[in-house]
CSV table of C-alpha atoms in Angstrom, one decimal:
chain,number,residue,atom,x,y,z
I,1,MET,CA,13.6,4.0,-14.4
I,2,THR,CA,13.3,0.4,-13.3
I,3,ALA,CA,11.6,-2.3,-15.3
I,4,GLU,CA,9.3,-2.9,-12.3
I,5,PHE,CA,8.1,0.6,-11.5
I,6,LEU,CA,7.3,3.5,-13.8
I,7,MET,CA,9.0,6.2,-11.7
I,8,LYS,CA,12.7,6.9,-11.4
I,9,LEU,CA,13.9,5.4,-8.2
I,10,ASP,CA,17.2,5.0,-6.4
I,11,GLU,CA,18.0,1.7,-4.7
I,12,GLY,CA,16.5,2.9,-1.4
I,13,MET,CA,13.2,4.0,-2.9
I,14,LEU,CA,13.1,0.9,-5.1
I,15,GLY,CA,13.2,-1.2,-1.9
I,16,TYR,CA,10.5,1.0,-0.3
I,17,PHE,CA,8.1,0.5,-3.2
I,18,ARG,CA,8.9,-3.3,-3.3
I,19,GLU,CA,8.0,-3.4,0.4
I,20,THR,CA,4.8,-1.6,-0.5
I,21,ALA,CA,4.0,-4.2,-3.1
I,22,GLY,CA,4.7,-6.9,-0.6
I,23,GLU,CA,2.3,-5.4,1.8
I,24,MET,CA,-0.4,-5.4,-0.9
I,25,THR,CA,0.1,-9.0,-1.7
I,26,GLU,CA,0.0,-10.1,1.9
I,27,ARG,CA,-2.9,-7.8,3.1
I,28,PHE,CA,-5.1,-8.0,0.0
I,29,GLY,CA,-4.2,-11.4,-1.4
I,30,ILE,CA,-3.4,-10.0,-4.9
I,31,SER,CA,-0.5,-11.0,-7.2
I,32,ARG,CA,2.7,-9.0,-7.2
I,33,ALA,CA,2.0,-8.0,-10.8
I,34,GLU,CA,-1.3,-6.5,-9.7
I,35,ALA,CA,0.3,-4.8,-6.8
I,36,VAL,CA,3.0,-3.2,-8.9
I,37,ALA,CA,0.4,-2.2,-11.6
I,38,ARG,CA,-1.8,-0.5,-8.9
I,39,ILE,CA,1.3,1.3,-7.5
I,40,ASN,CA,2.3,2.4,-10.9
I,41,GLU,CA,-1.2,3.7,-11.7
I,42,ARG,CA,-1.5,5.6,-8.4
I,43,TYR,CA,2.0,6.9,-7.9
I,44,GLY,CA,3.8,6.5,-11.2
I,45,SER,CA,3.5,10.1,-12.3
I,46,LEU,CA,5.0,11.4,-9.1
I,47,GLU,CA,8.6,12.7,-8.9
I,48,ILE,CA,10.2,10.6,-6.3
I,49,SER,CA,13.4,12.0,-4.6
I,50,PRO,CA,16.2,9.7,-3.5
I,51,TYR,CA,15.7,7.7,-0.3
I,52,PRO,CA,14.3,8.9,2.1
I,53,ASP,CA,11.7,10.7,0.0
I,54,LEU,CA,9.0,12.6,1.8
I,55,MET,CA,6.8,9.5,1.2
I,56,CYS,CA,9.0,7.6,3.7
I,57,HIS,CA,7.4,9.6,6.6
I,58,GLU,CA,4.6,7.0,6.2
I,59,LEU,CA,5.0,3.2,6.4
I,60,PRO,CA,4.7,1.3,3.1
I,61,GLU,CA,1.3,-0.1,4.2
I,62,PHE,CA,-0.1,3.5,4.2
I,63,TRP,CA,0.6,3.8,0.5
I,64,ALA,CA,-0.5,0.2,-0.1
I,65,TYR,CA,-4.0,1.0,1.2
I,66,GLY,CA,-4.2,4.2,-0.9
I,67,ALA,CA,-3.3,2.3,-4.0
I,68,TYR,CA,-5.9,-0.5,-3.3
I,69,TYR,CA,-8.9,1.2,-1.7
I,70,ARG,CA,-11.0,4.3,-2.2
I,71,ALA,CA,-11.7,6.5,0.8
I,72,ASP,CA,-14.8,5.8,2.8
I,73,GLU,CA,-17.8,8.1,3.0
I,74,GLU,CA,-16.0,10.3,5.5
I,75,GLY,CA,-13.0,10.6,3.2
I,76,ARG,CA,-10.8,8.3,5.3
I,77,LEU,CA,-8.4,5.7,4.0
I,78,PRO,CA,-6.8,3.0,6.2
I,79,THR,CA,-3.3,3.8,7.3
I,80,GLY,CA,-2.1,0.3,8.3
I,81,ASP,CA,-2.1,1.3,12.0
I,82,ALA,CA,-4.6,-0.9,13.9
I,83,ASP,CA,-5.4,1.8,16.4
I,84,GLU,CA,-5.9,4.5,13.8
I,85,ASP,CA,-8.0,2.2,11.6
I,86,ALA,CA,-10.2,0.9,14.4
I,87,ASP,CA,-13.2,3.0,13.3
I,88,ILE,CA,-13.0,2.1,9.6
I,89,ASP,CA,-15.4,-0.5,8.4
I,90,PHE,CA,-13.2,-2.4,5.8
I,91,THR,CA,-16.3,-4.2,4.5
I,92,LYS,CA,-17.7,-0.9,3.3
I,93,LEU,CA,-14.6,0.3,1.5
I,94,SER,CA,-14.6,0.1,-2.3
I,95,ILE,CA,-11.6,-1.3,-4.1
I,96,ARG,CA,-10.1,0.8,-6.8
I,97,PRO,CA,-10.8,-0.6,-10.3
I,98,LEU,CA,-8.1,-2.8,-11.7
I,99,PRO,CA,-5.9,-1.0,-14.2
I,100,PRO,CA,-6.7,-2.0,-17.8
I,101,ARG,CA,-4.6,-5.0,-18.8
I,102,ASP,CA,-3.3,-3.2,-21.9
I,103,SER,CA,-2.1,-0.2,-19.8
I,104,PRO,CA,1.7,0.4,-19.5
I,105,VAL,CA,1.3,0.2,-15.6
I,106,TRP,CA,1.4,-3.6,-16.0
I,107,THR,CA,5.2,-4.0,-15.9
I,108,LEU,CA,5.2,-7.5,-14.5
I,109,ARG,CA,3.5,-10.7,-15.6
I,110,ASP,CA,1.3,-12.7,-13.2
I,111,GLU,CA,3.0,-15.8,-12.1
């Protein structure tokens, strides 16, 4: 287990999840600490295989959107692909609640 993420990750998957957190900070304007907390909350209970885990069949931004947004009224989440996401109204998507600050998913401090 790394100090950053709650799940056991090999170096390849650690890099993959760090890239996912980076996508979240760039796309959503949140801190790295918040991005990691959201990833931990959403995916921390999963058993992740060594790189390339099945998750790697999707780009990191796919998982970033799933950790940040709730699905729209049609059950769709953005994928990170501009063409696939063209019909999604991002202004109508609700943001998942921030994990409680006293939760163990907060493994990093805000800078």
